[in-house]
mmCIF file of N, CA and C in Angstrom:
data_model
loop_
_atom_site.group_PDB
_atom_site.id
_atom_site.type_symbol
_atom_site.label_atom_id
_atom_site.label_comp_id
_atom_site.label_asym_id
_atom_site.label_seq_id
_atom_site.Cartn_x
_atom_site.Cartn_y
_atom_site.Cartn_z
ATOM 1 N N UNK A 432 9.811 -30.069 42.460
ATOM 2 C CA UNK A 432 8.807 -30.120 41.400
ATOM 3 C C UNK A 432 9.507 -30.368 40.063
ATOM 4 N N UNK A 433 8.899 -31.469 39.333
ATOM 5 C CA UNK A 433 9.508 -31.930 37.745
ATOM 6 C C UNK A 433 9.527 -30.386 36.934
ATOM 7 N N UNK A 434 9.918 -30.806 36.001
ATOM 8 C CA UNK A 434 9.825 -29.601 34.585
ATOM 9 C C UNK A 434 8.543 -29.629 34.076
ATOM 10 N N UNK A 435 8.205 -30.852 33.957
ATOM 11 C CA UNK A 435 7.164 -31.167 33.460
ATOM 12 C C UNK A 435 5.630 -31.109 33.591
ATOM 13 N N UNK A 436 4.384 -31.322 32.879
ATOM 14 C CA UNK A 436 3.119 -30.848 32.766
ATOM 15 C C UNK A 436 2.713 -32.090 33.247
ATOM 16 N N UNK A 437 2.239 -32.006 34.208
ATOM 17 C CA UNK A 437 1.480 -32.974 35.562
ATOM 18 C C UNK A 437 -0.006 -33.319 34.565
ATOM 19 N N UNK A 438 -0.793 -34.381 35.102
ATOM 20 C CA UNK A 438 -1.811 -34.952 34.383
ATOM 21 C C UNK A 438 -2.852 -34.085 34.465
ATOM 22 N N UNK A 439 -3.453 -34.079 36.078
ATOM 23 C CA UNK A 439 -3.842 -32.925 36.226
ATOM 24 C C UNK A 439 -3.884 -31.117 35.955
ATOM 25 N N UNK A 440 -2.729 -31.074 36.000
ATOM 26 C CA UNK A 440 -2.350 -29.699 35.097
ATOM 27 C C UNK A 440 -2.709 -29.666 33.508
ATOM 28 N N UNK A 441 -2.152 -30.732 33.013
ATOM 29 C CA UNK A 441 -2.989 -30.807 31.142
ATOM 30 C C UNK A 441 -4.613 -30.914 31.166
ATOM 31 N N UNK A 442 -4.776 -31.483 32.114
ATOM 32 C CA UNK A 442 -6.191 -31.797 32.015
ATOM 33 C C UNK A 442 -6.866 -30.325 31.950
ATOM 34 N N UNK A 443 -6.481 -29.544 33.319
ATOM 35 C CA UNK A 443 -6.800 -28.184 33.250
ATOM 36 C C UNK A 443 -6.711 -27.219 31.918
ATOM 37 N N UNK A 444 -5.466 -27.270 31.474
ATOM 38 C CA UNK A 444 -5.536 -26.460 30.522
ATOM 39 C C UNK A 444 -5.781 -27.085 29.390
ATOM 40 N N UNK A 445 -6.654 -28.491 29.257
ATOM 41 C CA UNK A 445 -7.582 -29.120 28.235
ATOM 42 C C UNK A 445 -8.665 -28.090 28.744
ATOM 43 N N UNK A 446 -9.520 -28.311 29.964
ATOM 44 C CA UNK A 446 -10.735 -28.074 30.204
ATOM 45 C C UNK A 446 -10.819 -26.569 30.012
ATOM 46 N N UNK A 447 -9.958 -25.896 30.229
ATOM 47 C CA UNK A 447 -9.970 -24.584 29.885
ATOM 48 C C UNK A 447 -9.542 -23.816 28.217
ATOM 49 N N UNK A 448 -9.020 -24.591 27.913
ATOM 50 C CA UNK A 448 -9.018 -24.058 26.415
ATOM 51 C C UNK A 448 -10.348 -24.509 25.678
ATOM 52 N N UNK A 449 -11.142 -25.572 25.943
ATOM 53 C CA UNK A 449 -12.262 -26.155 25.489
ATOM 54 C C UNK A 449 -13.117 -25.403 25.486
ATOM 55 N N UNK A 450 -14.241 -24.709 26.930
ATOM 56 C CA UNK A 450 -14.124 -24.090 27.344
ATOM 57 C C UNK A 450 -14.098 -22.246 27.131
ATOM 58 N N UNK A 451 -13.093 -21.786 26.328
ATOM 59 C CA UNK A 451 -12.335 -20.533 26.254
ATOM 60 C C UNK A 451 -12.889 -20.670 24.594
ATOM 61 N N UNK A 452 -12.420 -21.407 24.084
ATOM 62 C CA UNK A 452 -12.954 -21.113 22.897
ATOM 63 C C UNK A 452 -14.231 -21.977 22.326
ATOM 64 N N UNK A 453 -15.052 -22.553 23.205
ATOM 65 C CA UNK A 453 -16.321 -22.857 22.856
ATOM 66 C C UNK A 453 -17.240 -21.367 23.298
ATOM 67 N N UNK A 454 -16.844 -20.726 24.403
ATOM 68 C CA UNK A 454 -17.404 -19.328 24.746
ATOM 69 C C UNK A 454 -16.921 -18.106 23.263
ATOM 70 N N UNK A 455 -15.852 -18.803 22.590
ATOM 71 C CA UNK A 455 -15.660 -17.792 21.819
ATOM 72 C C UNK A 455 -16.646 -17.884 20.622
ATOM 73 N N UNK A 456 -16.106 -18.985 20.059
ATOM 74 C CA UNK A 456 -17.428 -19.591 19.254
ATOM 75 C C UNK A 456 -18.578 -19.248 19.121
ATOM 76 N N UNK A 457 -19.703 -19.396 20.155
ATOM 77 C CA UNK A 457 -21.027 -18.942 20.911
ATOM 78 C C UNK A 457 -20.953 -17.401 20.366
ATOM 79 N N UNK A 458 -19.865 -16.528 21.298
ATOM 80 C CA UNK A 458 -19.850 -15.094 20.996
ATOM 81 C C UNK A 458 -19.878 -14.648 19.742
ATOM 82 N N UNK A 459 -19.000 -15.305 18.673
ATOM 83 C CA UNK A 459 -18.408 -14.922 17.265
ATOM 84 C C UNK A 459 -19.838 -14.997 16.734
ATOM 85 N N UNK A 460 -20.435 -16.328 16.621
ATOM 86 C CA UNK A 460 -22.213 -16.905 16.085
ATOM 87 C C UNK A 460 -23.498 -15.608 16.598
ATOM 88 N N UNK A 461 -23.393 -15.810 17.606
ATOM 89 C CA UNK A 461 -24.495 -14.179 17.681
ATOM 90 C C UNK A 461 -23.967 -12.814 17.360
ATOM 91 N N UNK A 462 -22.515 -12.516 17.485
ATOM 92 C CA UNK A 462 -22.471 -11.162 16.530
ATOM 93 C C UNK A 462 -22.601 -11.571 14.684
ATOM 94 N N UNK A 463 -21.828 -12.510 14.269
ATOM 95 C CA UNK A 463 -22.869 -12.682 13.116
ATOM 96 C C UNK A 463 -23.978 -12.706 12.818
ATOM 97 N N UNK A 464 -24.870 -12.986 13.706
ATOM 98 C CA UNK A 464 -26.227 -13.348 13.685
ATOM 99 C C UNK A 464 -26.985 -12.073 13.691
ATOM 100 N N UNK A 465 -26.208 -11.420 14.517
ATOM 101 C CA UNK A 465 -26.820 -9.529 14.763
ATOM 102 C C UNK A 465 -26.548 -8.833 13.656
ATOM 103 N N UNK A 466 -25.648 -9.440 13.447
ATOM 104 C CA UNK A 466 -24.646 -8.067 12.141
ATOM 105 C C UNK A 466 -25.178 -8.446 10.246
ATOM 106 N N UNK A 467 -25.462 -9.574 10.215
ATOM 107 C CA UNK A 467 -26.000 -10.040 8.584
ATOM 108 C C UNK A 467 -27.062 -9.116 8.656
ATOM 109 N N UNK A 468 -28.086 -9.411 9.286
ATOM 110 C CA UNK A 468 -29.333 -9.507 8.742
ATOM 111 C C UNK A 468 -29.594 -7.673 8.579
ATOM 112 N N UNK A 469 -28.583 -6.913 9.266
ATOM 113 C CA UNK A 469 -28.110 -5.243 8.765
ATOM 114 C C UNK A 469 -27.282 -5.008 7.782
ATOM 115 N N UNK A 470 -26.850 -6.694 6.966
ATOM 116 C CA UNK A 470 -26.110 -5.812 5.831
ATOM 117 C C UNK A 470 -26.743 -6.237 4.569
ATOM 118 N N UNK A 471 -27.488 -7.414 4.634
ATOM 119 C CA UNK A 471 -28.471 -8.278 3.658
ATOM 120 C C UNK A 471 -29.425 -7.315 2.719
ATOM 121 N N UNK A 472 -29.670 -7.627 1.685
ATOM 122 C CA UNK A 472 -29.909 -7.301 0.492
ATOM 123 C C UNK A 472 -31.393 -7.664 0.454
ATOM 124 N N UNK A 473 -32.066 -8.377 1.243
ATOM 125 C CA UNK A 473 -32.856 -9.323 0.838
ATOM 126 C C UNK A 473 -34.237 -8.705 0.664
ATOM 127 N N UNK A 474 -34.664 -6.750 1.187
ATOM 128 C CA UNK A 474 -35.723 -6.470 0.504
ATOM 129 C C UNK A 474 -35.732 -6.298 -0.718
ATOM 130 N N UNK A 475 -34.886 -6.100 -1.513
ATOM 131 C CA UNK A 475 -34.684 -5.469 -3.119
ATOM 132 C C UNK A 475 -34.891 -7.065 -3.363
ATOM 133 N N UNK A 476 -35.246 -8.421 -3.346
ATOM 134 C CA UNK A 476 -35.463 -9.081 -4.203
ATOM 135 C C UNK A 476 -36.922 -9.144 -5.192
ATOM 136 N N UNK A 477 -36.626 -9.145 -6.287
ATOM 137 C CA UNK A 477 -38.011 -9.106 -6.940
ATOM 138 C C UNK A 477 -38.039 -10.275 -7.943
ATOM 139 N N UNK A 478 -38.922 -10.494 -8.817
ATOM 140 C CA UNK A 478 -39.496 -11.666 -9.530
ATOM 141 C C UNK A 478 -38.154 -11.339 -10.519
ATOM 142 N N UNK A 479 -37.934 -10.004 -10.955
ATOM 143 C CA UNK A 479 -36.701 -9.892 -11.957
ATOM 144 C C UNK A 479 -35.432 -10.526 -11.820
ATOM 145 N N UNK A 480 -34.903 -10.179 -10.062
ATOM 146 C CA UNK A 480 -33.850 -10.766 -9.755
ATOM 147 C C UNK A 480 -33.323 -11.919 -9.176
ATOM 148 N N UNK A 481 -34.836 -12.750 -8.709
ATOM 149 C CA UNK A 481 -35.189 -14.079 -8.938
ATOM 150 C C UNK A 481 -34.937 -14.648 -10.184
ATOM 151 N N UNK A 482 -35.073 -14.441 -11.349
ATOM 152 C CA UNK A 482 -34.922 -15.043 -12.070
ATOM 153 C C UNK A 482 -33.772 -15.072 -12.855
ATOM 154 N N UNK A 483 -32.895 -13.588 -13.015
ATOM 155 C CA UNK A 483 -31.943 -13.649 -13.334
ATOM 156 C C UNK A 483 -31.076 -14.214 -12.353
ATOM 157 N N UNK A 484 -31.184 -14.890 -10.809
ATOM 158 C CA UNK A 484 -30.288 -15.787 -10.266
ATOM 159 C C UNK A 484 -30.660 -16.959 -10.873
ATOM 160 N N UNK A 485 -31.815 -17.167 -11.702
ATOM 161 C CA UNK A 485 -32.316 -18.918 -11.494
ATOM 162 C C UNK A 485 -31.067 -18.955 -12.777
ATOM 163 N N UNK A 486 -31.085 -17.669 -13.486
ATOM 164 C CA UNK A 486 -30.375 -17.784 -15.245
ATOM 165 C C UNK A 486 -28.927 -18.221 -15.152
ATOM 166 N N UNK A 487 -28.074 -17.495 -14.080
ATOM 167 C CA UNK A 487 -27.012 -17.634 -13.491
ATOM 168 C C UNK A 487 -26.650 -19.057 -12.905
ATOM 169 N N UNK A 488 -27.542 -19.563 -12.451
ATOM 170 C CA UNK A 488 -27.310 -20.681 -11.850
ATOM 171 C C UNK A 488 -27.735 -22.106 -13.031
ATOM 172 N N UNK A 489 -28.757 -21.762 -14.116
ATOM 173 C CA UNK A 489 -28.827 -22.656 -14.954
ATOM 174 C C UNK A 489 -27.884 -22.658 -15.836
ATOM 175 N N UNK A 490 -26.974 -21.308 -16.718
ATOM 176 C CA UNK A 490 -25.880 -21.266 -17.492
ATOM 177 C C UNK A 490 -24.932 -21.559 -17.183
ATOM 178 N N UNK A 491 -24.475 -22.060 -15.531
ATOM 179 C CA UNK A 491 -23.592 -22.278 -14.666
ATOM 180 C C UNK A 491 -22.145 -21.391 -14.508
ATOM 181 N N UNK A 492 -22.572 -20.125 -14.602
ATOM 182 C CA UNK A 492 -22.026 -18.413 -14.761
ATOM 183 C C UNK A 492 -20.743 -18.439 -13.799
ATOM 184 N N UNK A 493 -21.084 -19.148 -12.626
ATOM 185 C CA UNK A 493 -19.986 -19.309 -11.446
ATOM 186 C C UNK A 493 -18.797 -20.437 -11.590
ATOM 187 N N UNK A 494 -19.497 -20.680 -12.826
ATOM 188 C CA UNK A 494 -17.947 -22.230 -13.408
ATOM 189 C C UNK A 494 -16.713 -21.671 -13.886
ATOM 190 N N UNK A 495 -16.978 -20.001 -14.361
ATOM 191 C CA UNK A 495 -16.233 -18.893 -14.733
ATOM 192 C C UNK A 495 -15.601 -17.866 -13.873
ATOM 193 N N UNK A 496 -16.790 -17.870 -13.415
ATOM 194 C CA UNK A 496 -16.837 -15.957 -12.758
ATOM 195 C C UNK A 496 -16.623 -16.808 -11.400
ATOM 196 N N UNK A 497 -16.638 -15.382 -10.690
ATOM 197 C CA UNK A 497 -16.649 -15.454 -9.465
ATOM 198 C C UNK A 497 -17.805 -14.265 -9.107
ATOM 199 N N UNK A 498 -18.489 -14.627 -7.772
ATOM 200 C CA UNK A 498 -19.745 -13.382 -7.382
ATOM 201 C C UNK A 498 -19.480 -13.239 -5.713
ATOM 202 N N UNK A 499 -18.857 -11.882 -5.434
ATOM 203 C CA UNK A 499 -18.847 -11.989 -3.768
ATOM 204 C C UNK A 499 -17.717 -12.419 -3.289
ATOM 205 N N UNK A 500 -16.558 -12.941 -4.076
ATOM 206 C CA UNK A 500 -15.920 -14.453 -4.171
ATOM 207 C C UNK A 500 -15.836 -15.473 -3.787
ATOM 208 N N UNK A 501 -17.016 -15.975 -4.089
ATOM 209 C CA UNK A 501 -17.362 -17.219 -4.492
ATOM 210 C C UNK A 501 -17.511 -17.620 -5.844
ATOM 211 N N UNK A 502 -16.604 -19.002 -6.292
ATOM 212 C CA UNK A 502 -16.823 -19.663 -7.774
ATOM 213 C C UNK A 502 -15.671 -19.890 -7.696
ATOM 214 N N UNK A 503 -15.298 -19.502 -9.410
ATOM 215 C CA UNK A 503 -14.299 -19.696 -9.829
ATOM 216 C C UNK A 503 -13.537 -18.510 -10.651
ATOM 217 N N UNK A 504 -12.548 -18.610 -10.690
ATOM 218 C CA UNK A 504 -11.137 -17.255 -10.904
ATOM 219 C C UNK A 504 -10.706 -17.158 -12.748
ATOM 220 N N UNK A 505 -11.656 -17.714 -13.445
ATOM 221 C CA UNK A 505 -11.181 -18.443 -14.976
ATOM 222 C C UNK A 505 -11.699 -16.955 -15.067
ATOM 223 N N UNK A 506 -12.793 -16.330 -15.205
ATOM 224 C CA UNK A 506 -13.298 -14.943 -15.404
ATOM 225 C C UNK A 506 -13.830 -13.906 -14.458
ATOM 226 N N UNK A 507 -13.413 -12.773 -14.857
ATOM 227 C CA UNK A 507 -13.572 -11.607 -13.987
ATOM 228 C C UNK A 507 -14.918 -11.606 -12.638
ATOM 229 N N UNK A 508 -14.437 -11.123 -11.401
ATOM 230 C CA UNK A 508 -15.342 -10.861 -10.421
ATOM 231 C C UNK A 508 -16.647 -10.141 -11.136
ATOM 232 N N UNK A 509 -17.891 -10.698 -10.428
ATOM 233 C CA UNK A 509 -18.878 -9.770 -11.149
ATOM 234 C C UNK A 509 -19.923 -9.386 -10.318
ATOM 235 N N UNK A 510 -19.184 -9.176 -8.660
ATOM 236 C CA UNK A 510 -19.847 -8.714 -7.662
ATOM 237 C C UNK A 510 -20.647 -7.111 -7.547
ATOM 238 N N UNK A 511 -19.444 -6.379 -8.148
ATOM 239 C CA UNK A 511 -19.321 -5.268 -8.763
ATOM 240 C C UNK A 511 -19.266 -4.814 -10.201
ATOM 241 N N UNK A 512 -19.839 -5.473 -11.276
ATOM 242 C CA UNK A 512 -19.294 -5.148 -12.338
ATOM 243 C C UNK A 512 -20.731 -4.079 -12.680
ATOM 244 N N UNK A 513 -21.893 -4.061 -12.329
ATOM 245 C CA UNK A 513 -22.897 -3.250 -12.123
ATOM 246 C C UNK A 513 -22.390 -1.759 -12.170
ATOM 247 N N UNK A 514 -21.845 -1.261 -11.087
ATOM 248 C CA UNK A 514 -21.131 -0.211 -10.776
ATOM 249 C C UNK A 514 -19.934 -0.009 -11.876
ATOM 250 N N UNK A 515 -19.190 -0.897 -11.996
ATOM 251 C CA UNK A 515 -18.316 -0.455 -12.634
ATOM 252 C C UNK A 515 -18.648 -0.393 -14.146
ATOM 253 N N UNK A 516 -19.199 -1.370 -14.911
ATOM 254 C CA UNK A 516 -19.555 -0.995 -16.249
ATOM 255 C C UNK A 516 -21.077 -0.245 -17.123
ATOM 256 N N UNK A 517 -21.931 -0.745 -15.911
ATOM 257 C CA UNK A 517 -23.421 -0.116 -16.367
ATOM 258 C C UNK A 517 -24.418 -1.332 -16.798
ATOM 259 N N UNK A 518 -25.360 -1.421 -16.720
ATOM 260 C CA UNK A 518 -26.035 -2.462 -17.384
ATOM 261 C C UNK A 518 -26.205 -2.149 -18.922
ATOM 262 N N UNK A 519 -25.926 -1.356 -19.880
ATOM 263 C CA UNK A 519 -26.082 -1.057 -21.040
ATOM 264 C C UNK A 519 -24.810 -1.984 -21.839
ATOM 265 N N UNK A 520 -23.680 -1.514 -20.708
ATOM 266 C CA UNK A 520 -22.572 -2.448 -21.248
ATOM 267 C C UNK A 520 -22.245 -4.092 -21.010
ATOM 268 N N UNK A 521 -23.073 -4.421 -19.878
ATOM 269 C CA UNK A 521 -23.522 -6.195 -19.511
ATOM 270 C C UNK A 521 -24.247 -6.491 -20.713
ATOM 271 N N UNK A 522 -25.177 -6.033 -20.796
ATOM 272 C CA UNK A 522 -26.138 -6.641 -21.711
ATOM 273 C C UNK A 522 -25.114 -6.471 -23.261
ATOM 274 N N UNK A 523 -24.600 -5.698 -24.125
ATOM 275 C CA UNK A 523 -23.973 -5.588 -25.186
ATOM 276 C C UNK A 523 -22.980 -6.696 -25.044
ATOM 277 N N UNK A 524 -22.047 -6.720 -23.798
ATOM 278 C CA UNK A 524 -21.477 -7.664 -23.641
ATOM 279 C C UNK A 524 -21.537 -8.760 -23.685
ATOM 280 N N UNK A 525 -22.477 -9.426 -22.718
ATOM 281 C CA UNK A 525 -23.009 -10.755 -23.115
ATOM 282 C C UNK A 525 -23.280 -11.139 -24.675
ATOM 283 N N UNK A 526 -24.522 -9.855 -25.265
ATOM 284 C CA UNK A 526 -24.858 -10.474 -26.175
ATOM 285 C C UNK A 526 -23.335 -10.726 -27.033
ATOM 286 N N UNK A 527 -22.466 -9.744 -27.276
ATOM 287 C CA UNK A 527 -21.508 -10.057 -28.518
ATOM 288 C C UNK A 527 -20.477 -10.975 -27.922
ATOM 289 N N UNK A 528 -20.797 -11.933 -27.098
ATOM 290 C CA UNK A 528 -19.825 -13.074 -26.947
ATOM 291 C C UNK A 528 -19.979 -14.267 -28.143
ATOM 292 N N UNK A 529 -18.985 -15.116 -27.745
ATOM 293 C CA UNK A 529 -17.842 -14.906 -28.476
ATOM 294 C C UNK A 529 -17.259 -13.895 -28.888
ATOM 295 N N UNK A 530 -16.241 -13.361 -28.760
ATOM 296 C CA UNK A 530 -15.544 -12.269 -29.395
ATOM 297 C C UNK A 530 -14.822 -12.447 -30.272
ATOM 298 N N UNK A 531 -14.016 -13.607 -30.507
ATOM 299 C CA UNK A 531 -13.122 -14.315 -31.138
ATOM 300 C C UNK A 531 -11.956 -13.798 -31.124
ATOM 301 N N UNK A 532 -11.410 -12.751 -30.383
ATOM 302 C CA UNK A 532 -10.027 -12.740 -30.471
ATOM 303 C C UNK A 532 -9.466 -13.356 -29.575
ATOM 304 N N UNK A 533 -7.796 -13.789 -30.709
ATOM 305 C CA UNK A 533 -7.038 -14.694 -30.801
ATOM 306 C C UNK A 533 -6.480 -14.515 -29.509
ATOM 307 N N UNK A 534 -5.872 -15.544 -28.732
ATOM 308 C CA UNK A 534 -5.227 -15.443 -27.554
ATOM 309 C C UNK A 534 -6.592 -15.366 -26.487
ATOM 310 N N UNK A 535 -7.313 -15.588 -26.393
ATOM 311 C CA UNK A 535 -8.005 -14.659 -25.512
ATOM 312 C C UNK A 535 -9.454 -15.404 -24.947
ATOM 313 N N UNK A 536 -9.496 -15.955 -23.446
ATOM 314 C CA UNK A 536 -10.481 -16.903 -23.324
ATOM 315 C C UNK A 536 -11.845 -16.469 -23.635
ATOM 316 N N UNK A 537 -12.908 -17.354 -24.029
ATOM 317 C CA UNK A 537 -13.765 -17.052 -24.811
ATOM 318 C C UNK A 537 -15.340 -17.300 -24.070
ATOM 319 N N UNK A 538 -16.281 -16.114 -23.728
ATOM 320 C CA UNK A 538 -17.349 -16.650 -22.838
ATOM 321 C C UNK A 538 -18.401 -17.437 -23.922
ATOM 322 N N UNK A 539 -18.638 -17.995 -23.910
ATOM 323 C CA UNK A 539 -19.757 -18.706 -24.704
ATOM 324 C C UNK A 539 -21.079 -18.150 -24.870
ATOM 325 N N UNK A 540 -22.033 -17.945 -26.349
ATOM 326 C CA UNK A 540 -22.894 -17.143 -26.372
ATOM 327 C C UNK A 540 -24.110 -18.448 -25.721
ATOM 328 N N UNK A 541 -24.792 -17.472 -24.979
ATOM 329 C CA UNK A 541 -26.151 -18.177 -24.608
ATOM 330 C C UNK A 541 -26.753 -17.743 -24.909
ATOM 331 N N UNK A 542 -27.460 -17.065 -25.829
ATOM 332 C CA UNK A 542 -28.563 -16.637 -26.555
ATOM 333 C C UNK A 542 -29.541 -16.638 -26.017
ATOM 334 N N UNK A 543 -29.731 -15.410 -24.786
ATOM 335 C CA UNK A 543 -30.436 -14.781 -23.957
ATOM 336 C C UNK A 543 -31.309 -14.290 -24.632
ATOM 337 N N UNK A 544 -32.636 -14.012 -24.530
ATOM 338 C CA UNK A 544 -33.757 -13.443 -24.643
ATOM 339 C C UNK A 544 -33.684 -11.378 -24.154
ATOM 340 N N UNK A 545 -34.074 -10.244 -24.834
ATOM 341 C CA UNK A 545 -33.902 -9.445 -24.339
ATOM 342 C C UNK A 545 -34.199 -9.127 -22.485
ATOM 343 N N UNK A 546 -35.601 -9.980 -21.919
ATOM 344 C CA UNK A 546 -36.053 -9.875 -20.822
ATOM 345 C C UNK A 546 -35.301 -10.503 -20.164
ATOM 346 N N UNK A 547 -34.400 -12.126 -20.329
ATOM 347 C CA UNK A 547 -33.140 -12.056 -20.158
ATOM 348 C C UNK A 547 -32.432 -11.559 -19.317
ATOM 349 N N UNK A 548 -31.938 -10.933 -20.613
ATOM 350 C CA UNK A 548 -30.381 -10.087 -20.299
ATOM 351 C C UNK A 548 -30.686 -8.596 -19.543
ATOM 352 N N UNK A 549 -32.211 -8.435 -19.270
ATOM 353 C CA UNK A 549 -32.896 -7.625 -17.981
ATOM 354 C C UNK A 549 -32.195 -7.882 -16.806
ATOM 355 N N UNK A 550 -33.322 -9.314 -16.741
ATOM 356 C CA UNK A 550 -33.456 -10.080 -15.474
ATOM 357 C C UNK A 550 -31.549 -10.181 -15.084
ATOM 358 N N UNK A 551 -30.958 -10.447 -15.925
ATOM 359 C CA UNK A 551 -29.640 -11.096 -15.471
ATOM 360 C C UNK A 551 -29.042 -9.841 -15.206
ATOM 361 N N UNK A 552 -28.770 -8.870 -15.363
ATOM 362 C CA UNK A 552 -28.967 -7.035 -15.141
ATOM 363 C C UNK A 552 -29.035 -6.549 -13.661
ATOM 364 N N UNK A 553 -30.203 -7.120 -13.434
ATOM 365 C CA UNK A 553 -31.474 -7.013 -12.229
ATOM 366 C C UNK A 553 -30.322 -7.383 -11.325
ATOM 367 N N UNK A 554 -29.920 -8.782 -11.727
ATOM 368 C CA UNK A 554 -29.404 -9.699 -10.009
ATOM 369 C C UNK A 554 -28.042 -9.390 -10.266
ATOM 370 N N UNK A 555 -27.434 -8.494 -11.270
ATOM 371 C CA UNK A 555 -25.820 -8.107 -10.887
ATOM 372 C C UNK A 555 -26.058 -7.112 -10.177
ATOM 373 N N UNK A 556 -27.190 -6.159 -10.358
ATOM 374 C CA UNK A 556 -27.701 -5.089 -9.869
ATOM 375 C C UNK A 556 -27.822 -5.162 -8.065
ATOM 376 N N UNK A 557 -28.713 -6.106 -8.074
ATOM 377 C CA UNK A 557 -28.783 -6.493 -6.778
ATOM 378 C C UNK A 557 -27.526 -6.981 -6.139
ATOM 379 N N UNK A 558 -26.905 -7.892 -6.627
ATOM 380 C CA UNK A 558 -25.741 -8.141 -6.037
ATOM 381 C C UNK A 558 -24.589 -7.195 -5.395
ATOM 382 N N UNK A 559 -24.351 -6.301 -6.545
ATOM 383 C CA UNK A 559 -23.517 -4.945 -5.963
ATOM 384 C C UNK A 559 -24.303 -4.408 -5.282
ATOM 385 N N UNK A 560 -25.702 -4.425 -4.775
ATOM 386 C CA UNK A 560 -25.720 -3.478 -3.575
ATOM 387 C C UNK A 560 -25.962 -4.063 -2.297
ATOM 388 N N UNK A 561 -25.062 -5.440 -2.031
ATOM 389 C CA UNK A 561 -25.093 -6.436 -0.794
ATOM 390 C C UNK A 561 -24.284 -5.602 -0.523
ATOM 391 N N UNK A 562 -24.127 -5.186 1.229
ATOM 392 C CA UNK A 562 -23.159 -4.378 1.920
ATOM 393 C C UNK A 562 -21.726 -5.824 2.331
ATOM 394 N N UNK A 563 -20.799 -5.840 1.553
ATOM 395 C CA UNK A 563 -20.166 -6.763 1.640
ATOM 396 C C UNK A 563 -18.844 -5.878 2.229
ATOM 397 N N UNK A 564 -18.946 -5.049 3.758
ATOM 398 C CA UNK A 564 -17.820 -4.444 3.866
ATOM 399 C C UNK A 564 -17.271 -4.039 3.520
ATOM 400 N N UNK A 565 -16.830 -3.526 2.549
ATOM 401 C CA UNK A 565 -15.779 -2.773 1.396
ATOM 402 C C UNK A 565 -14.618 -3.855 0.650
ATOM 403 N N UNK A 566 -15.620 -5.068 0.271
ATOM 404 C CA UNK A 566 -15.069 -6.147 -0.514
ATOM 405 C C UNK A 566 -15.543 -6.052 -1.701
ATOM 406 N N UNK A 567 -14.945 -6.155 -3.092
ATOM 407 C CA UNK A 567 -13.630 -6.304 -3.541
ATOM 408 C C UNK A 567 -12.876 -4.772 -2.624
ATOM 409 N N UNK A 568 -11.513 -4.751 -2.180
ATOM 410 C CA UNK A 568 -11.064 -4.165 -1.921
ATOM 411 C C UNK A 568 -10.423 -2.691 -3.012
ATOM 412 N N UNK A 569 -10.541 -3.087 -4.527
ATOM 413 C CA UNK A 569 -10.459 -2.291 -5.772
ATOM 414 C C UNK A 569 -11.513 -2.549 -6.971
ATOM 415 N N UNK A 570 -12.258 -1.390 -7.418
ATOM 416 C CA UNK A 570 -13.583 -1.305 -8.168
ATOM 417 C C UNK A 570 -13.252 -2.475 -9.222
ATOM 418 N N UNK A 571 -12.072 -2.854 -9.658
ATOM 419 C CA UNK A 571 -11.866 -3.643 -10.761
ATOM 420 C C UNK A 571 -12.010 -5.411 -10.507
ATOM 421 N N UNK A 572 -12.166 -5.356 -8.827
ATOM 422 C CA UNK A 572 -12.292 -6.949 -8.131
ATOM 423 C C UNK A 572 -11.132 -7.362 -8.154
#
């Protein structure tokens, strides 16, 4: 017998790795399928936090931030920033952007409406309480 992997023999362990991990595949897709819809957020949506996503997505918030992580890394995670700072301090925050100090990247004021800077409140609100496994791994993201 050669050293070597016979045609038939590759073929096999083609048809079987194909196969092996198309069954894995299949398996991986229905425990996701079982396991989201127990960690999903999706009764707490209301007209508030509808709209503070529509606000997020029209100021284009994720060109900065990151949410969940997803976006971009230019400014702080804000999956959690609910929990960690309060909505008293989002809303102050936002509003006194620009900050203008030197060195120091600068969020741009959008001159939010008080109901606003609610609504946009609402869906950080909502956001930190998606059961995202114990992701960020530290309260600070």
């Amino acid at each position: 017998m050669s050293g070597g992997l016979s045609t038939s023999m590759a073929r096999n362990v083609f048809y079987g790795g194909t196969a092996f991990f198309a069954f894995l595949f299949i398996a991986l897709t229905v425990d996701t399928n079982r396991t989201l819809p127990k960690r999903d957020n999706s009764a707490n949506i209301t007209p508030a936090v509808a709209h503070g996503k529509k606000l997020w997505e029209t100021n284009n918030c994720i060109g900065c931030h990151s949410l969940l992580g997803e976006g971009a890394y230019f400014a702080p995670e804000l999956g959690n920033v609910y929990k960690r700072r309060g909505p008293e301090f989002i809303k102050a925050w936002i509003k006194g952007q620009p900050t203008g100090a030197p060195g120091r990247r600068q969020m741009p004021n959008f001159h939010l409406s008080d109901k606003d800077l609610d609504d946009m409140v609402e869906f950080l609100k909502y956001s930190s309480e998606i059961n995202t496994a114990k992701w960020p791994p530290n309260i600070e993201g």
